[in-house]
Short mmCIF file of C-alpha atoms in Angstrom, two decimals:
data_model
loop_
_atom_site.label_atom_id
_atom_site.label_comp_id
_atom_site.label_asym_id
_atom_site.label_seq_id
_atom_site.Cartn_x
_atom_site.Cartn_y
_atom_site.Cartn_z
CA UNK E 183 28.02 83.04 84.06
CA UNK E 184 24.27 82.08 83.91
CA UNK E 185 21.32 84.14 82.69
CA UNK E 186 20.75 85.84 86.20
CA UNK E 187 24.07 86.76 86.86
CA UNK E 188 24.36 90.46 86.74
CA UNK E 189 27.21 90.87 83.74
CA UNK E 190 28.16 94.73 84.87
CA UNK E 191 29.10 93.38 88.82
CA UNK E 192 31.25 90.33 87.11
CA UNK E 193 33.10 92.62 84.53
CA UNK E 194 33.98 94.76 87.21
CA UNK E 195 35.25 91.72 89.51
CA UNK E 196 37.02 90.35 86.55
CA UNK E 197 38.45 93.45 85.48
CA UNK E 198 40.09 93.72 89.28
CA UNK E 199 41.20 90.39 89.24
CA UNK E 200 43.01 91.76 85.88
CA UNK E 201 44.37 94.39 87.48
CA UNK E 202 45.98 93.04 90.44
CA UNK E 203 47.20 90.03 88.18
CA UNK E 204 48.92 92.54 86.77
CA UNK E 205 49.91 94.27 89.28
CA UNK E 206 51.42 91.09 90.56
CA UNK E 207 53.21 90.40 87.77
CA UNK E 208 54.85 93.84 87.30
CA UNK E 209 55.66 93.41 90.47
CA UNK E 210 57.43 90.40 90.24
CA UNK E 211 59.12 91.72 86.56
CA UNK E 212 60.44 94.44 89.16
CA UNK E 213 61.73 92.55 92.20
CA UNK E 214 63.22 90.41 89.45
CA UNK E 215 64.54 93.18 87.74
CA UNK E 216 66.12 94.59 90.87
CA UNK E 217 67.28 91.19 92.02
CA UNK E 218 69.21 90.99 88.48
CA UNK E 219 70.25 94.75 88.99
CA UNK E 220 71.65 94.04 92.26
CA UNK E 221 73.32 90.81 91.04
CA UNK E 222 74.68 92.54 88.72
CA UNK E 223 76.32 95.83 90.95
CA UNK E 224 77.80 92.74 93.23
CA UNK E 225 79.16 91.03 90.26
CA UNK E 226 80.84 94.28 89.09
CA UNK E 227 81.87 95.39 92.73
CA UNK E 228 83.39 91.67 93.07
CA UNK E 229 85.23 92.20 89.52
CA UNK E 230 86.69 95.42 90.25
CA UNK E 231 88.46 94.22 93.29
CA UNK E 232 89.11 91.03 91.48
CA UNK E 233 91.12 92.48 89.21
CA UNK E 234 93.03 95.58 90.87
CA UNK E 235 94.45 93.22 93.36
CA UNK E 236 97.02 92.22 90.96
CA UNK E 237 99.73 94.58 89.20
CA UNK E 238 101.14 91.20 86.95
CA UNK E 239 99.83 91.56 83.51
CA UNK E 240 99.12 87.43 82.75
CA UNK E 241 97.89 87.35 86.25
CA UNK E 242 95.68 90.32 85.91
CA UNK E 243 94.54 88.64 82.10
CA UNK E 244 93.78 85.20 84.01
CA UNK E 245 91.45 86.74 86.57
CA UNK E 246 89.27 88.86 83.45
CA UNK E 247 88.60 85.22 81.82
CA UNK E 248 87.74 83.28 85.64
CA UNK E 249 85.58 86.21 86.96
CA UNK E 250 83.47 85.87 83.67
CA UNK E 251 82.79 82.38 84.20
CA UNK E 252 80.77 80.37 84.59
CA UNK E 253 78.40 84.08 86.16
CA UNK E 254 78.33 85.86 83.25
CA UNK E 255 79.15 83.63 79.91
CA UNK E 256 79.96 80.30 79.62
CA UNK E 257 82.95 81.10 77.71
CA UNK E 258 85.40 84.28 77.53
CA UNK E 259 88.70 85.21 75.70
CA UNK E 260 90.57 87.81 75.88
CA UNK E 261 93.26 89.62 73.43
CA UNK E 262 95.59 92.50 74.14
CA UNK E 263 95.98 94.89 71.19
CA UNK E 264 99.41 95.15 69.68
CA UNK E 265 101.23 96.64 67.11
CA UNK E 266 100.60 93.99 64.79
CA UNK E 267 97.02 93.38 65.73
CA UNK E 268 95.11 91.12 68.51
CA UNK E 269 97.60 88.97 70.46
CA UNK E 270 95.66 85.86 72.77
CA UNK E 271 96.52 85.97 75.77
CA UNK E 272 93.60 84.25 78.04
CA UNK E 273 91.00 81.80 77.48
CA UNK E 274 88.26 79.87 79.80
CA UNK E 275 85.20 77.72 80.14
CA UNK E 276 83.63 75.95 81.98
CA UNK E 277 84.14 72.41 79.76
CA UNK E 278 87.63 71.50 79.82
CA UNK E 279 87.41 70.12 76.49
CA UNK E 280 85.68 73.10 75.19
CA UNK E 281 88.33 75.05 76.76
CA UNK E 282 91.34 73.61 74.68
CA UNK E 283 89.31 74.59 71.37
CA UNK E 284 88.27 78.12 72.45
CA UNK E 285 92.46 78.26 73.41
CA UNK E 286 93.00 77.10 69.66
CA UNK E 287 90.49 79.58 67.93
CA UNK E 288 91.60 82.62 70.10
CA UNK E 289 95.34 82.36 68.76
CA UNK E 290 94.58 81.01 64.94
CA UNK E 291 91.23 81.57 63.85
CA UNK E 292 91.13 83.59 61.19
CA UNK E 293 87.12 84.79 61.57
CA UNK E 294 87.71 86.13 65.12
CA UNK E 295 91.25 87.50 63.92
CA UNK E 296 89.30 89.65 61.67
CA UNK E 297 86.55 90.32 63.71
CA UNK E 298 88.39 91.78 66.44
CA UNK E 299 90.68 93.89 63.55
CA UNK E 300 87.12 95.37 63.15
CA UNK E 301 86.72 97.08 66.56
CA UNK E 302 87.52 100.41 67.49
CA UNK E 303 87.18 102.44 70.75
CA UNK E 304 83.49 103.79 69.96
CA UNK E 305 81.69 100.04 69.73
CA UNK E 306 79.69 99.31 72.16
CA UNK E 307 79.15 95.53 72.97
CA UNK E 308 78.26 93.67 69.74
CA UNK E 309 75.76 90.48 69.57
CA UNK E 310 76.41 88.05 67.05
CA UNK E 311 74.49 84.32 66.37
CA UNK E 312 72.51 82.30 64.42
CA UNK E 313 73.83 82.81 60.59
CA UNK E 314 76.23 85.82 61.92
CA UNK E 315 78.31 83.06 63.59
CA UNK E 316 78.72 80.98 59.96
CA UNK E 317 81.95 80.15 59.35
CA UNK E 318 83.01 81.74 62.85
CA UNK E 319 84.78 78.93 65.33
CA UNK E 320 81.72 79.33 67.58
CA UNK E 321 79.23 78.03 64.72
CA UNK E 322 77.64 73.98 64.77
CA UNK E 323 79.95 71.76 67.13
CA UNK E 324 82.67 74.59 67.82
CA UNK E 325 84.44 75.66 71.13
CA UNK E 326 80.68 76.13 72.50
CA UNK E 327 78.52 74.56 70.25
CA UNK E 328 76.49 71.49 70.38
CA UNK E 329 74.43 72.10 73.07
CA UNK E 330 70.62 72.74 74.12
CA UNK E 331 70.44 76.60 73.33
CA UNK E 332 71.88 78.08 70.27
CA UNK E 333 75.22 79.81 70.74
CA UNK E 334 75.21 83.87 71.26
CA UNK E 335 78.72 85.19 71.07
CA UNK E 336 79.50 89.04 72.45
CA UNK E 337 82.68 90.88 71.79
CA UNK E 338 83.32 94.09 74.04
CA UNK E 339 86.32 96.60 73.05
CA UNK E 340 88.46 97.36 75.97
CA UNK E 341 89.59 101.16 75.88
CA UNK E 342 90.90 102.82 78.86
CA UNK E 343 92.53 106.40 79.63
CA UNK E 344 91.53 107.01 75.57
CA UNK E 345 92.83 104.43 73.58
CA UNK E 346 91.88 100.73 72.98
CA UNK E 347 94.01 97.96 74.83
CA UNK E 348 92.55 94.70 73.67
CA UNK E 349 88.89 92.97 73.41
CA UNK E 350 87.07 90.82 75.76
CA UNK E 351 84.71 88.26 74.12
CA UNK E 352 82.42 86.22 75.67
CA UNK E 353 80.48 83.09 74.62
CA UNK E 354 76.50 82.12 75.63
CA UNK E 355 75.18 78.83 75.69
CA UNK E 356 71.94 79.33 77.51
CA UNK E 357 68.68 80.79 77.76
CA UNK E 358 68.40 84.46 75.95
CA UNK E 359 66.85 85.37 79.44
CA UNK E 360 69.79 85.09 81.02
CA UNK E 361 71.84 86.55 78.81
CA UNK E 362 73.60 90.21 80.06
CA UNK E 363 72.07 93.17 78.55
CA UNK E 364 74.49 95.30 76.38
CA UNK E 365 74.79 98.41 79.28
CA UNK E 366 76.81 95.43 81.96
CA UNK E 367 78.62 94.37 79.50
CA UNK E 368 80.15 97.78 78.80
CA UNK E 369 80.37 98.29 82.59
CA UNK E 370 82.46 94.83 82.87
CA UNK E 371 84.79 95.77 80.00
CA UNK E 372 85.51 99.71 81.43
CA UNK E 373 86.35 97.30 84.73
CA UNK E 374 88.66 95.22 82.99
CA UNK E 375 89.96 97.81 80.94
CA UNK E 376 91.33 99.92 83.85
CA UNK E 377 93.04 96.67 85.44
CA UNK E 378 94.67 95.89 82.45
CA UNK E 379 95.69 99.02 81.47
CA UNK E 380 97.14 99.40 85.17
CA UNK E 381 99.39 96.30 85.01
CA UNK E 382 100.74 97.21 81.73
CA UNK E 383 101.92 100.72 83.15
CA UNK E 384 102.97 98.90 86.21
CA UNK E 385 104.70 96.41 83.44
CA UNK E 386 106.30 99.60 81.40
CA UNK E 387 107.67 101.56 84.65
CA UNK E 388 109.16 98.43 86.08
CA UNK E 389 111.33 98.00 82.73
CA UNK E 390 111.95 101.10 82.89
CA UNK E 391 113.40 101.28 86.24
CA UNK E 392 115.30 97.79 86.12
CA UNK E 393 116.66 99.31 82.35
CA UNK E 394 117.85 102.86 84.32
CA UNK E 395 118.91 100.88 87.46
CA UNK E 396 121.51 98.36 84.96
CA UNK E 397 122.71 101.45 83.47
CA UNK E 398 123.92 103.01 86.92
CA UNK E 399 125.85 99.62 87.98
CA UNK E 400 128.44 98.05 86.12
CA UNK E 401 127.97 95.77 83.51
CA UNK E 402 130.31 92.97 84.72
CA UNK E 403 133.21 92.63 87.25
CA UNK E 404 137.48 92.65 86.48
CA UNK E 405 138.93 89.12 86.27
CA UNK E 406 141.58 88.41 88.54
CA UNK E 407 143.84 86.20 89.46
CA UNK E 408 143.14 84.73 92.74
CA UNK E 409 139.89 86.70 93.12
CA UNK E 410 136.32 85.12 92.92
CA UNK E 411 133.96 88.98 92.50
CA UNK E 412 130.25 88.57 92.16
CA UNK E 413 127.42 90.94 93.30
CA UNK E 414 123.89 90.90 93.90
CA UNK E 415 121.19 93.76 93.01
CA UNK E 416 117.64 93.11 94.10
CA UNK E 417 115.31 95.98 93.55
CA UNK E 418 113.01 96.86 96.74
CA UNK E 419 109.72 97.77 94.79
CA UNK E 420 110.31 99.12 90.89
CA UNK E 421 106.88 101.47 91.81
CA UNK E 422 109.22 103.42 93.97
CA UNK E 423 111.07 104.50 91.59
CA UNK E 424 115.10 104.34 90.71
CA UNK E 425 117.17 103.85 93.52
CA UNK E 426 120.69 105.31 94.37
CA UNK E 427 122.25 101.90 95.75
CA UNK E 428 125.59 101.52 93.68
CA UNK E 429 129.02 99.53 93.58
CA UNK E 430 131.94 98.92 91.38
CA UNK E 431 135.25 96.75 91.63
CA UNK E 432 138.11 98.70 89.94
CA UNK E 433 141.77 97.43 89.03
CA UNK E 434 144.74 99.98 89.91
CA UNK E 435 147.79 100.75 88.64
CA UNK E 436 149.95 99.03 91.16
CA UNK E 437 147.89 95.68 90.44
CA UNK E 438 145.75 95.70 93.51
CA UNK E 439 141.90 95.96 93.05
CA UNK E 440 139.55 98.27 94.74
CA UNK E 441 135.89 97.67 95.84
CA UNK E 442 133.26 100.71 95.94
CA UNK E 443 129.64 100.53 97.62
CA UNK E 444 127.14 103.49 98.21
CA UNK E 445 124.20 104.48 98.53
CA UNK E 446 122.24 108.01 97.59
CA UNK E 447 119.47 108.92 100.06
CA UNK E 448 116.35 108.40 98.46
CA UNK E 449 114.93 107.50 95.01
CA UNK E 450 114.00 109.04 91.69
CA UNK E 451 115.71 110.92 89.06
CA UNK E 452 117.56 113.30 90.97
CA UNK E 453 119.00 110.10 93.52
CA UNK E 454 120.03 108.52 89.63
CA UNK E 455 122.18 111.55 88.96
CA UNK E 456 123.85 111.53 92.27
CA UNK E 457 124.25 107.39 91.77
CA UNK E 458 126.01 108.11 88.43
CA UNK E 459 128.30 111.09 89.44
CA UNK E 460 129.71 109.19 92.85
CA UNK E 461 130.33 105.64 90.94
CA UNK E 462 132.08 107.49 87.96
CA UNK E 463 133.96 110.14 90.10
CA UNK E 464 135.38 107.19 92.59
CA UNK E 465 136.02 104.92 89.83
CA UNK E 466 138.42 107.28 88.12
CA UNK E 467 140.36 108.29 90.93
CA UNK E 468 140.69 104.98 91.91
CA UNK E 469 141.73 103.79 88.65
CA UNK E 470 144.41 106.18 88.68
CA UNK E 471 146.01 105.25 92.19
CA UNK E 472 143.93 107.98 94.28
CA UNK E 473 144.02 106.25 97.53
CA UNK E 474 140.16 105.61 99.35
CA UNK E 475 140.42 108.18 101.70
CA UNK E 476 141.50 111.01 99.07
CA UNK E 477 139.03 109.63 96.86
CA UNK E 478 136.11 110.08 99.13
CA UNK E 479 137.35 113.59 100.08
CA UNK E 480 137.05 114.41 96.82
CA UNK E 481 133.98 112.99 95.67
CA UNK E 482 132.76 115.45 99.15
CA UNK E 483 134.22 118.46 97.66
CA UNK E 484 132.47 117.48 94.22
CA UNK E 485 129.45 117.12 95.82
CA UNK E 486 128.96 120.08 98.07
CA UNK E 487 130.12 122.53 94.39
CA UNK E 488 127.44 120.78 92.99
CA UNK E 489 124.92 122.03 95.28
CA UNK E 490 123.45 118.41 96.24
CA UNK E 491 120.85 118.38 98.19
CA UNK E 492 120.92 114.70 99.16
CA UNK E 493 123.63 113.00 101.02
CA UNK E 494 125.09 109.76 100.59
CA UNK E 495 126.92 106.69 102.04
CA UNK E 496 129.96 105.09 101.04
CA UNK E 497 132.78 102.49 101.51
CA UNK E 498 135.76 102.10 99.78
CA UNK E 499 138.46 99.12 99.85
CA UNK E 500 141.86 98.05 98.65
CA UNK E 501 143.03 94.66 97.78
CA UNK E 502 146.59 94.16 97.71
CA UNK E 503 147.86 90.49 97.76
CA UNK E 504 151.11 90.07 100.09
CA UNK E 505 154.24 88.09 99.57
CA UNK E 506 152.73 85.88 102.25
CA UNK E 507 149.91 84.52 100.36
CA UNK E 508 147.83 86.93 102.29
CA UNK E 509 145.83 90.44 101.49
CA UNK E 510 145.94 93.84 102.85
CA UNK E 511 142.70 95.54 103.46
CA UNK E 512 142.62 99.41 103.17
CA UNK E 513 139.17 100.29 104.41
CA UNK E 514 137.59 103.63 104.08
CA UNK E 515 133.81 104.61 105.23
CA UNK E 516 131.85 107.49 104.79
CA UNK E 517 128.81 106.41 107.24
CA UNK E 518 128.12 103.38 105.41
CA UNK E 519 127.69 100.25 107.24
CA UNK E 520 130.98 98.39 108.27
CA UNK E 521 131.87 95.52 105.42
CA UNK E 522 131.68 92.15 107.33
CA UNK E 523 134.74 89.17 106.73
CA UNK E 524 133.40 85.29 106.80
CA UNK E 525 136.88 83.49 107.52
CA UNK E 526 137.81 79.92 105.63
CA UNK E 527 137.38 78.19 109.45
CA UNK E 528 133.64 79.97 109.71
CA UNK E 529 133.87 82.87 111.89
CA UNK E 530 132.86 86.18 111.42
CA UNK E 531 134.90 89.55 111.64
CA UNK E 532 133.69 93.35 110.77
CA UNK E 533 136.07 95.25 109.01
CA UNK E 534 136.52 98.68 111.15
CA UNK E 535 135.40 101.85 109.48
CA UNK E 536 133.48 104.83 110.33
CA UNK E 537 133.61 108.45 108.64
CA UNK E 538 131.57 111.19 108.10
CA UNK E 539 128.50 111.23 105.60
CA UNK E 540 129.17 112.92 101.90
CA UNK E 541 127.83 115.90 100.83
CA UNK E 542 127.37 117.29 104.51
CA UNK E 543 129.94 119.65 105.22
CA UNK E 544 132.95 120.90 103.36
CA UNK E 545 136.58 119.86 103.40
CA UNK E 546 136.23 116.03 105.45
CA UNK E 547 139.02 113.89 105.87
CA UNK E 548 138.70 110.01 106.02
CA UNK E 549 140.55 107.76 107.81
CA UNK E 550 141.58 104.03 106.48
CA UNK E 551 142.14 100.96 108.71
CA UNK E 552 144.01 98.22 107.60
CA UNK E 553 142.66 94.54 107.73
CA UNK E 554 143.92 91.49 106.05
CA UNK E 555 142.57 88.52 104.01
CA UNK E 556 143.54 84.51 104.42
CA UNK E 557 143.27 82.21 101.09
CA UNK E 558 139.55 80.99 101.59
CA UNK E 559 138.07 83.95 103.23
CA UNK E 560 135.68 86.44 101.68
CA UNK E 561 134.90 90.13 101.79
CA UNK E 562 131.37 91.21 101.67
CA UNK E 563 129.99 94.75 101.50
CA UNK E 564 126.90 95.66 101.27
CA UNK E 565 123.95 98.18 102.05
CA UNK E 566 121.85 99.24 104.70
CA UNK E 567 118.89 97.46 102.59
CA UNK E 568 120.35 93.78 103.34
CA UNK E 569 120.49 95.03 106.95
CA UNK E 570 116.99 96.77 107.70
CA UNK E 571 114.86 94.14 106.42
CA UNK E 572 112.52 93.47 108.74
CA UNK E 573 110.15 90.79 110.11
CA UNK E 574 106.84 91.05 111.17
CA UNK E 575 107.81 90.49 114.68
CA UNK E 576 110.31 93.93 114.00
CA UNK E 577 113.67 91.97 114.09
CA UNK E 578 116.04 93.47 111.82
CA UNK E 579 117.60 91.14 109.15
CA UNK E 580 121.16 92.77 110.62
CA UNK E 581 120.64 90.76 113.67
CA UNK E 582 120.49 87.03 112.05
CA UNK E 583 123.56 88.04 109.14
CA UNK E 584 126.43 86.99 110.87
CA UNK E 585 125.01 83.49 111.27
CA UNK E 586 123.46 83.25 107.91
CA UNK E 587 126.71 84.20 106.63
CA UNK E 588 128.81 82.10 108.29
CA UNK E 589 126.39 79.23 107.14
CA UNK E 590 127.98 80.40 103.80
CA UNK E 591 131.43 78.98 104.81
CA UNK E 592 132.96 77.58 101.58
CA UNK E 593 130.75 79.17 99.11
CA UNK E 594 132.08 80.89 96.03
CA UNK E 595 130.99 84.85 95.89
CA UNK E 596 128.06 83.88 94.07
CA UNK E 597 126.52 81.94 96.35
CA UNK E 598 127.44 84.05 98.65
CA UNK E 599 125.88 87.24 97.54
CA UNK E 600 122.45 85.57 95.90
CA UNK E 601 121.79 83.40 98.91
CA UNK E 602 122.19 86.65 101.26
CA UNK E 603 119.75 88.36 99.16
CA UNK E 604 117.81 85.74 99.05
CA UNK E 605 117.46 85.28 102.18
CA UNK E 606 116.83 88.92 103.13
CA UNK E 607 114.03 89.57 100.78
CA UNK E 608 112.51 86.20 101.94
CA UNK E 609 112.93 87.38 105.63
CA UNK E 610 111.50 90.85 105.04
CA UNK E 611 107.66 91.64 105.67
CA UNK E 612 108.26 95.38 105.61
CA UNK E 613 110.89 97.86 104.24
CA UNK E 614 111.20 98.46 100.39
CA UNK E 615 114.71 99.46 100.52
CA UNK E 616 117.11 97.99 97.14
CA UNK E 617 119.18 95.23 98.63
CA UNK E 618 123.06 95.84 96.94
CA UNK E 619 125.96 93.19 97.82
CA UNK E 620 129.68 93.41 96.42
CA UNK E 621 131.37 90.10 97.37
CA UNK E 622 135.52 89.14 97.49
CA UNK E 623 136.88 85.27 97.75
CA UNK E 624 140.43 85.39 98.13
CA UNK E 625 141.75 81.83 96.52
CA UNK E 626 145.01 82.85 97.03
CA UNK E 627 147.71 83.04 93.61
CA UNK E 628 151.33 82.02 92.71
CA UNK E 629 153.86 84.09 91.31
CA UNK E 630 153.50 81.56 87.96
CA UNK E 631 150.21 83.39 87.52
CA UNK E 632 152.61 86.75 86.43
CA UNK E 633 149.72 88.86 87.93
CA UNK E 634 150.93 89.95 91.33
CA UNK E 635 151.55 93.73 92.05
CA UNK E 636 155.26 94.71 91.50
CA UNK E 637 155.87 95.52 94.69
CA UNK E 638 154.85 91.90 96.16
CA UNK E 639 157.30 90.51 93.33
CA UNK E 640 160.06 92.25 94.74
CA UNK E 641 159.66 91.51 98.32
CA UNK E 642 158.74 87.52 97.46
CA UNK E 643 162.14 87.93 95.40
CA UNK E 644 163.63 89.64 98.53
CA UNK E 645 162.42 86.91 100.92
CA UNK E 646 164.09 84.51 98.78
#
C-alpha cells in the first residue's frame, strides 16, 4: 500500500477478506465436522447390526474386533470379564504379523492384565501414550509400534444391563486427527456391550435348556441280547424353551423289552412337568408287567386328576422274541404318529396304531395290534418333529422318510436314528419343533445267550 492509498478503505477490505476467510474456514471445520459426525452414526448403525446378527458368543466376539478395523483403530482386543479376571478372547489388525503379537500380549501380558483389573463400570474411555505406554506391550517396536505416528492406545469398559462384561481396547497408529473422540468410543462399547451380553444369555439359557431337557430323557438305554437300542434328541431352537418330546426303553418282568415315545403339547416349564410325570408313570407300570394299553389308560386317568391342561401324544411297544427267531410287536398309540418298520430286504412297513389323545376325556381304552420283527429288521419311533419338517417349497419331511429310511438298510440303530435326524434338520427351512427318535435292530439271539423270556424257553423246549 503506497502513500496515496486511502488506509481506512483497505482496512476495511482486508478486514472482509478476514472475515469471510473465516467464515470459509468455519465452514469447512463444520461440513467436516458433520461429515465425521455422520461417518460416525453410519459406523455405529453398521456395528449395531453387525453384531446383533449373531447369538454365538466367539462369533459375536470376532465381529467386535473386524468391525473396529481397520475404520476405527488399527488394532483392537477384546476380553470378557470372569471370575478370575480378564479372559482374551479376540484379537485383530490390520498387519498379520502385528496381529500374532497383539494375540500374544492380550492372553500373557502382564501390563494390560493389570490394566484392565483397573477398570470398573463408571470409566469412561481412557487415552494412554507416549511415556504412559512404558513398559506396556504397545511401547517402541510392540504389537503396533514402529511406525510413522506414535502409538495411542484406548481401553473402553464394556458394561451392559448394570454390570461390567469385559473391555474393548483399541490401538492407534495414525494421525491424532483421526483419532475417535472419547463420546464414540463410549457409544461403540454400549454397542458391543449389548451384543455380547445378548449371546452370553443366549449362551446361559441354551445350557440351561439342553441341562433340563437331559434330565427329562434317560440317561442311557438297557443292554440286550439280540437288541441294537439307540436314540436321537435334536433340540428345535433352545430360545423356545424346554420341550415335552420324551422316550424310554424299559425291560419287563417276563424278559421282553418295552419302547415308550411322547410328546407334551407345547414348551416351557409346565410342558417339563407333564414330560417327567408321563415318562416316569409309563415306565413303572411297564416295568412291572402293566401291559401298553392299561398303561396308557392309566397314565389318562393320572392326567385328567391332575387337572392338566395340555394334552399329549404317545406310543407304546412290546418286544417279545419268539421261539422262531422272530419278535412279537404289541403296539399301542395314543394319537401319536404310527412307528414305521425298515425290513432286512429294504422295504418299508408302518406298524398299525391309532388311539385317542391323553388327557382329553376320562376313562379311554386303547387298543394294541400285534406286528412282528425278522432278524435284521428295525423298529423306529419317533415324533411328529422328524415328520413336519418342512422345505421351503412346503414339502413335509414325512413325505421323503420312507425312502430315506430304507436307504438305511443295514445300518445299526445308530446310524439309523442320527442320519434321520440329520437329515431332517438339514431338510427343514421352517418349523422349530424337537426332533425325538427311539430306534430297535433285532439281530436275532440263541438260547446259549440264557436271556430269552421263560415262556419262549419252554415252547423252543416244546418244539423240540
Amino acid at each position: 500500500v503506497d502513500a496515496s492509498a486511502d488506509t481506512e478503505v483497505v482496512a476495511r477490505r482486508v478486514a472482509q477478506a478476514v472475515d469471510v476467510i473465516v467464515a470459509c474456514h468455519t465452514g469447512i471445520l463444520q461440513r467436516g465436522r458433520e461429515a465425521r459426525r455422520g461417518a460416525d452414526d453410519a459406523l455405529l448403525a453398521e456395528a449395531s447390526l453387525q453384531m446383533d446378527s449373531s447369538l454365538d458368543v466367539e462369533d459375536t466376539l470376532r465381529r467386535v474386533a473386524r468391525i473396529a478395523v481397520p475404520a476405527v483403530a488399527d488394532g483392537c482386543l477384546v476380553h470378557l470379564l470372569r471370575k478370575d479376571g480378564p479372559e482374551f478372547v479376540a484379537a485383530t489388525h490390520v498387519a498379520v504379523q502385528q496381529q500374532r503379537a497383539l494375540e500374544a500380549a492380550g492372553r500373557d501380558d502382564p501390563w494390560l492384565a493389570a490394566l484392565l483389573a483397573q477398570r470398573d463400570d463408571g470409566d469412561q474411555a481412557l487415552f494412554l501414550s507416549g511415556a504412559a505406554l512404558e513398559g506396556s506391550p504397545f511401547a517402541g517396536p510392540g504389537p503396533a509400534g514402529g511406525g510413522r505416528h506414535p502409538t495411542v492406545v484406548s481401553v473402553s469398559t464394556l458394561h451392559a444391563r448394570g454390570r461390567v462384561v469385559g473391555s474393548i481396547t483399541f490401538v492407534y497408529q495414525r494421525p491424532e486427527d483421526r483419532l475417535p473422540d472419547s463420546a464414540f468410543l463410549d457409544s461403540l462399547a454400549t454397542r458391543a456391550a449389548l451384543a455380547i451380553d445378548n449371546a452370553l444369555l443366549y449362551e446361559l439359557r441354551r445350557h440351561a435348556v439342553l441341562s433340563l431337557q437331559e434330565h427329562l430323557l434317560p440317561s442311557q438305554l438297557p443292554a440286550a441280547a439280540g437288541w441294537d437300542l439307540s436314540a436321537s434328541y435334536e433340540v428345535g431352537d433352545p430360545m423356545l424353551d424346554v420341550g415335552g418330546d420324551f422316550y424310554d426303553a424299559v425291560p419287563r418282568p417276563d424278559g421282553s423289552i418295552a419302547l415308550l415315545i411322547g410328546d407334551v403339547c407345547g414348551r416351557g416349564a409346565e410342558a417339563a412337568a407333564l414330560t417327567g410325570l408321563a415318562r416316569h408313570t409309563l415306565r413303572t407300570l411297564l416295568e412291572e408287567g402293566t401291559d401298553p394299553g392299561t398303561a396308557l389308560s392309566r397314565l389318562n386317568r393320572a392326567l385328567r386328576q391332575e387337572g392338566a391342561s395340555r394334552f399329549l401324544t404317545a406310543v407304546v411297544v412290546t418286544m417279545a422274541p419268539r421261539a422262531d427267531g422272530t419278535v412279537l410287536l404289541t403296539t399301542c398309540s395314543a394319537g401319536h404318529p404310527r412307528p414305521l418298520v425298515l425290513r432286512a430286504d429294504g422295504s418299508i412297513s408302518e406298524v398299525v396304531s391309532g388311539g385317542l389323545l391323553l388327557g382329553i376325556l376320562d376313562d379311554v381304552s386303547y387298543e394294541s395290534h400285534e406286528d412282528f420283527l425278522a432278524p435284521g429288521d428295525t423298529l423306529v419311533l419317533f415324533t411328529d418333529g422328524l415328520t413336519e419338517s418342512r422345505e421351503a417349497d412346503g414339502t413335509y419331511f414325512e413325505s421323503v422318510l420312507p425312502g430315506r429310511l430304507a436307504a438305511l438298510r443295514g445300518s445299526d440303530a445308530a446310524q439309523v436314528a442320527e442320519s434321520l435326524a440329520r437329515q431332517a434338520r438339514i431338510f427343514r427351512a421352517s418349523g422349530q419343533d424337537d426332533i425325538a427318535l427311539l430306534v430297535a435292530r433285532w439281530n436275532g439271539i440263541t438260547p446259549s445267550d440264557g436271556l430269552l423270556p421263560l415262556e419262549t424257553l419252554l415252547e423252543q423246549a416244546a418244539l423240540r
